[in-house]
Amino acid sequence: MTTPDPALTKALQQVREVGYVLSHDWPHRGITARELGLNEGASSVRLPDDVQLHDLNYLQNSLPDQLSVQLLDYIDSTNSELIRRHTKSGGADHLILTEYQSAGRGRRGKVWLGDYGRNIAMTMGIEFPLTLNALGGLSSVVGLALLQALELEGVDSQLKWPNDVWVKEQKLAGILVELVPTKTGTLAVVGIGVNVDLTNAQASKIDQSVTSLRRLGASISRDDLVVAVCTSLLKNFDAYSRDGFAPFLEAFDSAHCLQDQAAILVLGGESQEGIVRGVDITGGLRIEQNGVTRVVTSGEVSLRPAATEEPQ
Ligand code: BTN
């Protein structure tokens, strides 16, 4: 979906403004009200009482001036939208947020699911005056920024290399960083999805163990978390632009849920066991096998604890 359906856009705008739309104004084709988790009454479609939509004014006033902010009621994927925008008018220093993604993208070609108005789906575009291969470890730097923002809210989470955010062996958030070469360097398209209030209906469609901030008892609003995450990202990007991944090595190793533990690497369909021995300066994972340590890169492998059976 690159062209939003005008009828759905109009219906959702009305839901945003007055909390409901008459059923006969809901489009007959495309995404259903039920798919979005809206309440369908006899004659109207309503926003559930416990859904608090993003507030663009609040976000614009709270976020650093450096960022231009765009809020969409729905889109296929905020990463795809930022890349499309970049080809037209530039994507640097821009933040896209949406209430719902109809085709959210995860790593390794997976889909990323979420409910309308209940989770965070955001993409920040940041340009680095560096070539693509000089950006090693960037996705882990994003993971650390997310962890730092969550920690301020009392949520104790861990990273699984390169950048999955886990709490007690359940996935809380995911990160998809895509790199686009530009005339002067590289645009990093930094996509972040956080399960804030994932419904059981969505959770049951996800092929791995997941959790959400509400299930963990955290009550922070989505807007405040977006502000905390963006602030933390911009701070980390400053340090990364100056000094690369080196200042983050220690923080990553102590946040890594598999540090010094046995893990299974799935490399081109083949599984191998090794001990995780931290990350290196390029952001690669150091794995010890039979007394020898080698470095693997995130494009090559997926990683899971040695005790689990299913790839995560
Ligand atoms: C993963 O863990 O597989 C990465 C998930 C990344 C999801 C986010 S949601 C916002 C942004 N837009 C996308 O299409 N994906 C990322």
Short mmCIF file of N, CA, C and O in Angstrom, two decimals, residues 24-120:
data_model
loop_
_atom_site.label_atom_id
_atom_site.label_comp_id
_atom_site.label_asym_id
_atom_site.label_seq_id
_atom_site.Cartn_x
_atom_site.Cartn_y
_atom_site.Cartn_z
N HIS A 24 -21.89 3.63 8.31
CA HIS A 24 -21.99 3.71 6.84
C HIS A 24 -20.90 4.60 6.24
O HIS A 24 -20.71 4.64 5.04
N ASP A 25 -20.13 5.30 7.09
CA ASP A 25 -18.98 6.07 6.58
C ASP A 25 -17.68 5.26 6.64
O ASP A 25 -16.62 5.76 6.26
N TRP A 26 -17.77 4.04 7.21
CA TRP A 26 -16.57 3.20 7.24
C TRP A 26 -16.44 2.53 5.87
O TRP A 26 -17.41 1.99 5.35
N PRO A 27 -15.24 2.55 5.25
CA PRO A 27 -15.11 1.99 3.90
C PRO A 27 -15.45 0.49 3.85
O PRO A 27 -15.13 -0.24 4.80
N HIS A 28 -16.11 0.07 2.77
CA HIS A 28 -16.52 -1.33 2.65
C HIS A 28 -15.38 -2.26 2.31
O HIS A 28 -15.43 -3.45 2.56
N ARG A 29 -14.34 -1.69 1.66
CA ARG A 29 -13.21 -2.54 1.28
C ARG A 29 -11.97 -2.16 2.09
O ARG A 29 -11.92 -1.10 2.69
N GLY A 30 -11.00 -3.07 2.10
CA GLY A 30 -9.73 -2.75 2.78
C GLY A 30 -9.75 -3.14 4.25
O GLY A 30 -10.45 -4.07 4.66
N ILE A 31 -9.00 -2.41 5.05
CA ILE A 31 -8.83 -2.77 6.46
C ILE A 31 -10.17 -2.62 7.20
O ILE A 31 -10.84 -1.59 7.09
N THR A 32 -10.55 -3.66 7.96
CA THR A 32 -11.83 -3.60 8.68
C THR A 32 -11.63 -2.93 10.05
O THR A 32 -10.52 -2.89 10.59
N ALA A 33 -12.76 -2.43 10.60
CA ALA A 33 -12.73 -1.82 11.93
C ALA A 33 -12.26 -2.86 12.95
O ALA A 33 -11.52 -2.55 13.89
N ARG A 34 -12.70 -4.10 12.76
CA ARG A 34 -12.31 -5.16 13.69
C ARG A 34 -10.80 -5.39 13.68
O ARG A 34 -10.18 -5.52 14.73
N GLU A 35 -10.21 -5.41 12.47
CA GLU A 35 -8.75 -5.58 12.37
C GLU A 35 -8.01 -4.51 13.16
O GLU A 35 -6.93 -4.74 13.70
N LEU A 36 -8.59 -3.31 13.21
CA LEU A 36 -7.94 -2.21 13.92
C LEU A 36 -8.24 -2.24 15.41
O LEU A 36 -7.73 -1.41 16.17
N GLY A 37 -9.11 -3.16 15.83
CA GLY A 37 -9.45 -3.24 17.26
C GLY A 37 -10.42 -2.14 17.68
O GLY A 37 -10.51 -1.82 18.87
N LEU A 38 -11.15 -1.56 16.71
CA LEU A 38 -12.15 -0.54 17.07
C LEU A 38 -13.44 -1.24 17.48
O LEU A 38 -13.69 -2.39 17.08
N ASN A 39 -14.25 -0.57 18.28
CA ASN A 39 -15.51 -1.19 18.74
C ASN A 39 -16.61 -0.94 17.71
O ASN A 39 -16.91 0.21 17.39
N GLU A 40 -17.23 -2.03 17.23
CA GLU A 40 -18.30 -1.89 16.25
C GLU A 40 -19.65 -1.97 16.94
O GLU A 40 -20.02 -3.01 17.48
N GLY A 41 -20.39 -0.86 16.94
CA GLY A 41 -21.74 -0.87 17.51
C GLY A 41 -22.76 -1.02 16.39
O GLY A 41 -22.39 -1.29 15.25
N ALA A 42 -24.06 -0.84 16.73
CA ALA A 42 -25.12 -1.02 15.74
C ALA A 42 -24.98 -0.01 14.60
O ALA A 42 -25.16 -0.34 13.43
N SER A 43 -24.60 1.23 14.95
CA SER A 43 -24.56 2.25 13.89
C SER A 43 -23.26 3.03 13.84
O SER A 43 -23.12 3.96 13.05
N SER A 44 -22.32 2.68 14.71
CA SER A 44 -21.06 3.45 14.69
C SER A 44 -19.85 2.56 15.01
O SER A 44 -19.99 1.46 15.56
N VAL A 45 -18.71 3.08 14.64
CA VAL A 45 -17.43 2.44 14.94
C VAL A 45 -16.71 3.38 15.91
O VAL A 45 -16.54 4.56 15.62
N ARG A 46 -16.33 2.85 17.09
CA ARG A 46 -15.80 3.73 18.14
C ARG A 46 -14.40 3.35 18.57
O ARG A 46 -14.03 2.17 18.56
N LEU A 47 -13.69 4.38 19.04
CA LEU A 47 -12.36 4.17 19.63
C LEU A 47 -12.57 3.57 21.03
O LEU A 47 -13.32 4.13 21.83
N PRO A 48 -11.93 2.45 21.35
CA PRO A 48 -12.09 1.90 22.71
C PRO A 48 -11.64 2.93 23.76
O PRO A 48 -10.71 3.70 23.51
N ASP A 49 -12.29 2.93 24.91
CA ASP A 49 -11.98 3.91 25.97
C ASP A 49 -10.53 3.88 26.40
O ASP A 49 -9.99 4.89 26.84
N ASP A 50 -9.91 2.69 26.35
CA ASP A 50 -8.54 2.60 26.86
C ASP A 50 -7.48 2.90 25.79
O ASP A 50 -6.29 2.69 26.03
N VAL A 51 -7.91 3.40 24.64
CA VAL A 51 -6.92 3.78 23.61
C VAL A 51 -6.71 5.29 23.63
O VAL A 51 -7.66 6.06 23.50
N GLN A 52 -5.47 5.70 23.82
CA GLN A 52 -5.10 7.12 23.81
C GLN A 52 -4.23 7.35 22.57
O GLN A 52 -3.10 6.87 22.52
N LEU A 53 -4.78 8.03 21.57
CA LEU A 53 -4.02 8.23 20.33
C LEU A 53 -2.86 9.21 20.57
O LEU A 53 -2.88 9.98 21.53
N HIS A 54 -1.86 9.15 19.68
CA HIS A 54 -0.74 10.10 19.79
C HIS A 54 -1.25 11.53 19.66
O HIS A 54 -2.23 11.79 18.95
N ASP A 55 -0.55 12.47 20.33
CA ASP A 55 -0.92 13.88 20.28
C ASP A 55 0.23 14.62 19.57
O ASP A 55 1.30 14.83 20.16
N LEU A 56 0.00 14.98 18.30
CA LEU A 56 1.07 15.57 17.50
C LEU A 56 1.61 16.86 18.10
O LEU A 56 2.82 17.09 18.13
N ASN A 57 0.70 17.71 18.63
CA ASN A 57 1.15 18.98 19.22
C ASN A 57 2.09 18.74 20.39
O ASN A 57 3.13 19.38 20.52
N TYR A 58 1.66 17.82 21.26
CA TYR A 58 2.47 17.49 22.43
C TYR A 58 3.85 16.99 21.99
O TYR A 58 4.88 17.40 22.53
N LEU A 59 3.85 16.11 20.99
CA LEU A 59 5.12 15.56 20.53
C LEU A 59 6.02 16.64 19.94
O LEU A 59 7.20 16.72 20.26
N GLN A 60 5.42 17.51 19.11
CA GLN A 60 6.23 18.57 18.49
C GLN A 60 6.81 19.51 19.54
O GLN A 60 7.94 19.96 19.43
N ASN A 61 6.02 19.78 20.59
CA ASN A 61 6.51 20.69 21.64
C ASN A 61 7.54 20.03 22.55
O ASN A 61 8.33 20.72 23.20
N SER A 62 7.51 18.71 22.64
CA SER A 62 8.40 18.02 23.59
C SER A 62 9.68 17.50 22.96
O SER A 62 10.65 17.24 23.66
N LEU A 63 9.65 17.30 21.63
CA LEU A 63 10.83 16.73 20.96
C LEU A 63 11.82 17.82 20.59
O LEU A 63 11.43 18.97 20.38
N PRO A 64 13.12 17.47 20.49
CA PRO A 64 14.12 18.47 20.09
C PRO A 64 13.74 19.10 18.74
O PRO A 64 13.22 18.41 17.86
N ASP A 65 14.02 20.43 18.59
CA ASP A 65 13.67 21.15 17.36
C ASP A 65 14.30 20.55 16.11
O ASP A 65 13.81 20.72 15.01
N GLN A 66 15.42 19.85 16.32
CA GLN A 66 16.13 19.22 15.20
C GLN A 66 15.22 18.31 14.36
O GLN A 66 15.42 18.16 13.16
N LEU A 67 14.19 17.73 15.01
CA LEU A 67 13.36 16.73 14.32
C LEU A 67 12.08 17.33 13.78
O LEU A 67 11.35 18.02 14.51
N SER A 68 11.75 17.05 12.51
CA SER A 68 10.39 17.35 12.04
C SER A 68 9.57 16.08 12.30
O SER A 68 10.06 14.96 12.13
N VAL A 69 8.34 16.27 12.73
CA VAL A 69 7.54 15.12 13.18
C VAL A 69 6.30 14.98 12.31
O VAL A 69 5.61 15.96 12.03
N GLN A 70 6.03 13.75 11.90
CA GLN A 70 4.86 13.47 11.06
C GLN A 70 4.07 12.33 11.71
O GLN A 70 4.66 11.31 12.07
N LEU A 71 2.78 12.52 11.87
CA LEU A 71 1.93 11.48 12.48
C LEU A 71 0.91 11.02 11.45
O LEU A 71 0.17 11.83 10.89
N LEU A 72 0.88 9.70 11.21
CA LEU A 72 -0.05 9.14 10.23
C LEU A 72 -1.01 8.20 10.94
O LEU A 72 -0.58 7.41 11.79
N ASP A 73 -2.30 8.28 10.60
CA ASP A 73 -3.25 7.37 11.25
C ASP A 73 -2.96 5.92 10.88
O ASP A 73 -3.10 5.03 11.70
N TYR A 74 -2.58 5.70 9.62
CA TYR A 74 -2.13 4.36 9.25
C TYR A 74 -1.22 4.47 8.04
O TYR A 74 -1.26 5.46 7.30
N ILE A 75 -0.40 3.44 7.87
CA ILE A 75 0.54 3.39 6.73
C ILE A 75 0.95 1.93 6.59
O ILE A 75 0.76 1.15 7.52
N ASP A 76 1.52 1.56 5.46
CA ASP A 76 2.00 0.17 5.36
C ASP A 76 3.13 -0.08 6.37
O ASP A 76 3.05 -0.98 7.20
N SER A 77 4.17 0.77 6.29
CA SER A 77 5.32 0.62 7.19
C SER A 77 5.99 1.99 7.33
O SER A 77 6.20 2.67 6.32
N THR A 78 6.31 2.39 8.54
CA THR A 78 6.93 3.71 8.73
C THR A 78 8.33 3.73 8.10
O THR A 78 8.76 4.77 7.59
N ASN A 79 9.04 2.58 8.10
CA ASN A 79 10.35 2.54 7.44
C ASN A 79 10.18 2.77 5.93
O ASN A 79 10.89 3.57 5.33
N SER A 80 9.21 2.06 5.34
CA SER A 80 9.00 2.21 3.89
C SER A 80 8.61 3.65 3.58
O SER A 80 9.07 4.22 2.59
N GLU A 81 7.77 4.24 4.42
CA GLU A 81 7.32 5.62 4.17
C GLU A 81 8.50 6.60 4.27
O GLU A 81 8.60 7.53 3.47
N LEU A 82 9.39 6.37 5.24
CA LEU A 82 10.53 7.30 5.36
C LEU A 82 11.45 7.17 4.14
O LEU A 82 11.96 8.17 3.62
N ILE A 83 11.61 5.94 3.64
CA ILE A 83 12.46 5.74 2.45
C ILE A 83 11.81 6.41 1.23
O ILE A 83 12.47 7.09 0.44
N ARG A 84 10.48 6.27 1.11
CA ARG A 84 9.77 6.92 -0.02
C ARG A 84 9.93 8.43 0.08
O ARG A 84 10.21 9.11 -0.90
N ARG A 85 9.75 8.96 1.29
CA ARG A 85 9.87 10.40 1.49
C ARG A 85 11.29 10.86 1.13
O ARG A 85 11.48 11.90 0.51
N HIS A 86 12.28 10.04 1.53
CA HIS A 86 13.68 10.41 1.27
C HIS A 86 13.92 10.60 -0.23
O HIS A 86 14.61 11.53 -0.64
N THR A 87 13.34 9.71 -1.04
CA THR A 87 13.59 9.82 -2.49
C THR A 87 12.93 11.09 -3.06
O THR A 87 13.39 11.63 -4.04
N LYS A 88 11.87 11.57 -2.40
CA LYS A 88 11.19 12.78 -2.90
C LYS A 88 11.81 14.06 -2.33
O LYS A 88 12.19 14.96 -3.04
N SER A 89 11.89 14.12 -0.97
CA SER A 89 12.27 15.42 -0.39
C SER A 89 13.30 15.31 0.73
O SER A 89 13.53 16.28 1.45
N GLY A 90 13.88 14.13 0.91
CA GLY A 90 14.89 13.96 1.97
C GLY A 90 14.25 13.40 3.24
O GLY A 90 13.12 13.76 3.59
N GLY A 91 14.99 12.52 3.89
CA GLY A 91 14.42 11.86 5.07
C GLY A 91 15.20 12.13 6.35
O GLY A 91 14.86 11.62 7.42
N ALA A 92 16.26 12.98 6.25
CA ALA A 92 17.09 13.21 7.43
C ALA A 92 16.39 14.09 8.45
O ALA A 92 15.60 14.98 8.08
N ASP A 93 16.65 13.83 9.73
CA ASP A 93 16.08 14.60 10.84
C ASP A 93 14.55 14.62 10.80
O ASP A 93 13.92 15.64 11.11
N HIS A 94 14.01 13.51 10.36
CA HIS A 94 12.55 13.41 10.26
C HIS A 94 12.09 12.20 11.07
O HIS A 94 12.76 11.17 11.10
N LEU A 95 10.94 12.36 11.72
CA LEU A 95 10.39 11.26 12.52
C LEU A 95 8.98 10.97 12.03
O LEU A 95 8.15 11.88 11.94
N ILE A 96 8.73 9.71 11.71
CA ILE A 96 7.37 9.31 11.31
C ILE A 96 6.82 8.37 12.38
O ILE A 96 7.47 7.39 12.77
N LEU A 97 5.60 8.69 12.82
CA LEU A 97 4.91 7.83 13.78
C LEU A 97 3.59 7.43 13.17
O LEU A 97 2.99 8.21 12.43
N THR A 98 3.13 6.24 13.49
CA THR A 98 1.80 5.88 13.02
C THR A 98 1.03 5.16 14.11
O THR A 98 1.63 4.56 15.02
N GLU A 99 -0.29 5.20 13.98
CA GLU A 99 -1.14 4.47 14.93
C GLU A 99 -1.25 3.00 14.52
O GLU A 99 -1.55 2.14 15.33
N TYR A 100 -1.01 2.73 13.22
CA TYR A 100 -1.22 1.35 12.73
C TYR A 100 -0.41 1.11 11.46
O TYR A 100 -0.42 1.94 10.55
N GLN A 101 0.27 -0.02 11.40
CA GLN A 101 0.97 -0.40 10.18
C GLN A 101 0.25 -1.61 9.57
O GLN A 101 0.04 -2.61 10.24
N SER A 102 -0.10 -1.49 8.29
CA SER A 102 -0.78 -2.61 7.65
C SER A 102 0.23 -3.64 7.14
O SER A 102 -0.15 -4.77 6.84
N ALA A 103 1.49 -3.26 7.00
CA ALA A 103 2.52 -4.20 6.54
C ALA A 103 3.84 -3.87 7.24
O ALA A 103 4.86 -3.62 6.58
N GLY A 104 3.79 -3.85 8.56
CA GLY A 104 4.99 -3.55 9.35
C GLY A 104 6.06 -4.60 9.05
O GLY A 104 5.76 -5.79 8.90
N ARG A 105 7.30 -4.16 8.93
CA ARG A 105 8.38 -5.07 8.55
C ARG A 105 9.32 -5.33 9.71
O ARG A 105 9.70 -4.41 10.43
N GLY A 106 9.67 -6.61 9.89
CA GLY A 106 10.64 -6.98 10.92
C GLY A 106 11.96 -7.37 10.26
O GLY A 106 12.11 -7.26 9.04
N ARG A 107 12.90 -7.80 11.04
CA ARG A 107 14.18 -8.24 10.49
C ARG A 107 14.01 -9.57 9.77
O ARG A 107 13.08 -10.30 10.02
N ARG A 108 14.94 -9.87 8.90
CA ARG A 108 14.98 -11.12 8.12
C ARG A 108 13.64 -11.41 7.44
O ARG A 108 13.14 -12.53 7.44
N GLY A 109 13.02 -10.35 6.90
CA GLY A 109 11.81 -10.51 6.09
C GLY A 109 10.54 -10.85 6.86
O GLY A 109 9.51 -11.17 6.25
N LYS A 110 10.60 -10.81 8.19
CA LYS A 110 9.39 -11.15 8.98
C LYS A 110 8.40 -9.99 8.99
O LYS A 110 8.79 -8.86 8.73
N VAL A 111 7.15 -10.27 9.34
CA VAL A 111 6.20 -9.16 9.50
C VAL A 111 6.24 -8.69 10.95
O VAL A 111 6.65 -9.44 11.84
N TRP A 112 5.82 -7.44 11.17
CA TRP A 112 5.77 -6.89 12.53
C TRP A 112 4.33 -6.46 12.78
O TRP A 112 3.79 -5.63 12.07
N LEU A 113 3.73 -7.06 13.79
CA LEU A 113 2.31 -6.79 14.04
C LEU A 113 2.11 -5.84 15.22
O LEU A 113 2.94 -5.78 16.13
N GLY A 114 1.00 -5.12 15.19
CA GLY A 114 0.67 -4.24 16.31
C GLY A 114 -0.80 -3.83 16.20
O GLY A 114 -1.41 -4.05 15.16
N ASP A 115 -1.34 -3.28 17.28
CA ASP A 115 -2.75 -2.87 17.25
C ASP A 115 -2.84 -1.36 17.01
O ASP A 115 -1.95 -0.61 17.42
N TYR A 116 -3.93 -0.92 16.43
CA TYR A 116 -4.18 0.50 16.19
C TYR A 116 -4.17 1.27 17.52
O TYR A 116 -4.93 0.95 18.44
N GLY A 117 -3.29 2.27 17.62
CA GLY A 117 -3.29 3.17 18.77
C GLY A 117 -2.80 2.58 20.08
O GLY A 117 -2.92 3.23 21.11
N ARG A 118 -2.26 1.36 20.05
CA ARG A 118 -1.89 0.75 21.35
C ARG A 118 -0.39 0.53 21.51
O ARG A 118 0.06 0.19 22.60
N ASN A 119 0.34 0.63 20.39
CA ASN A 119 1.77 0.33 20.48
C ASN A 119 2.57 1.49 19.90
O ASN A 119 1.98 2.51 19.57
N ILE A 120 3.86 1.33 19.81
CA ILE A 120 4.65 2.38 19.15
C ILE A 120 5.24 1.81 17.87
O ILE A 120 5.86 0.74 17.88
#
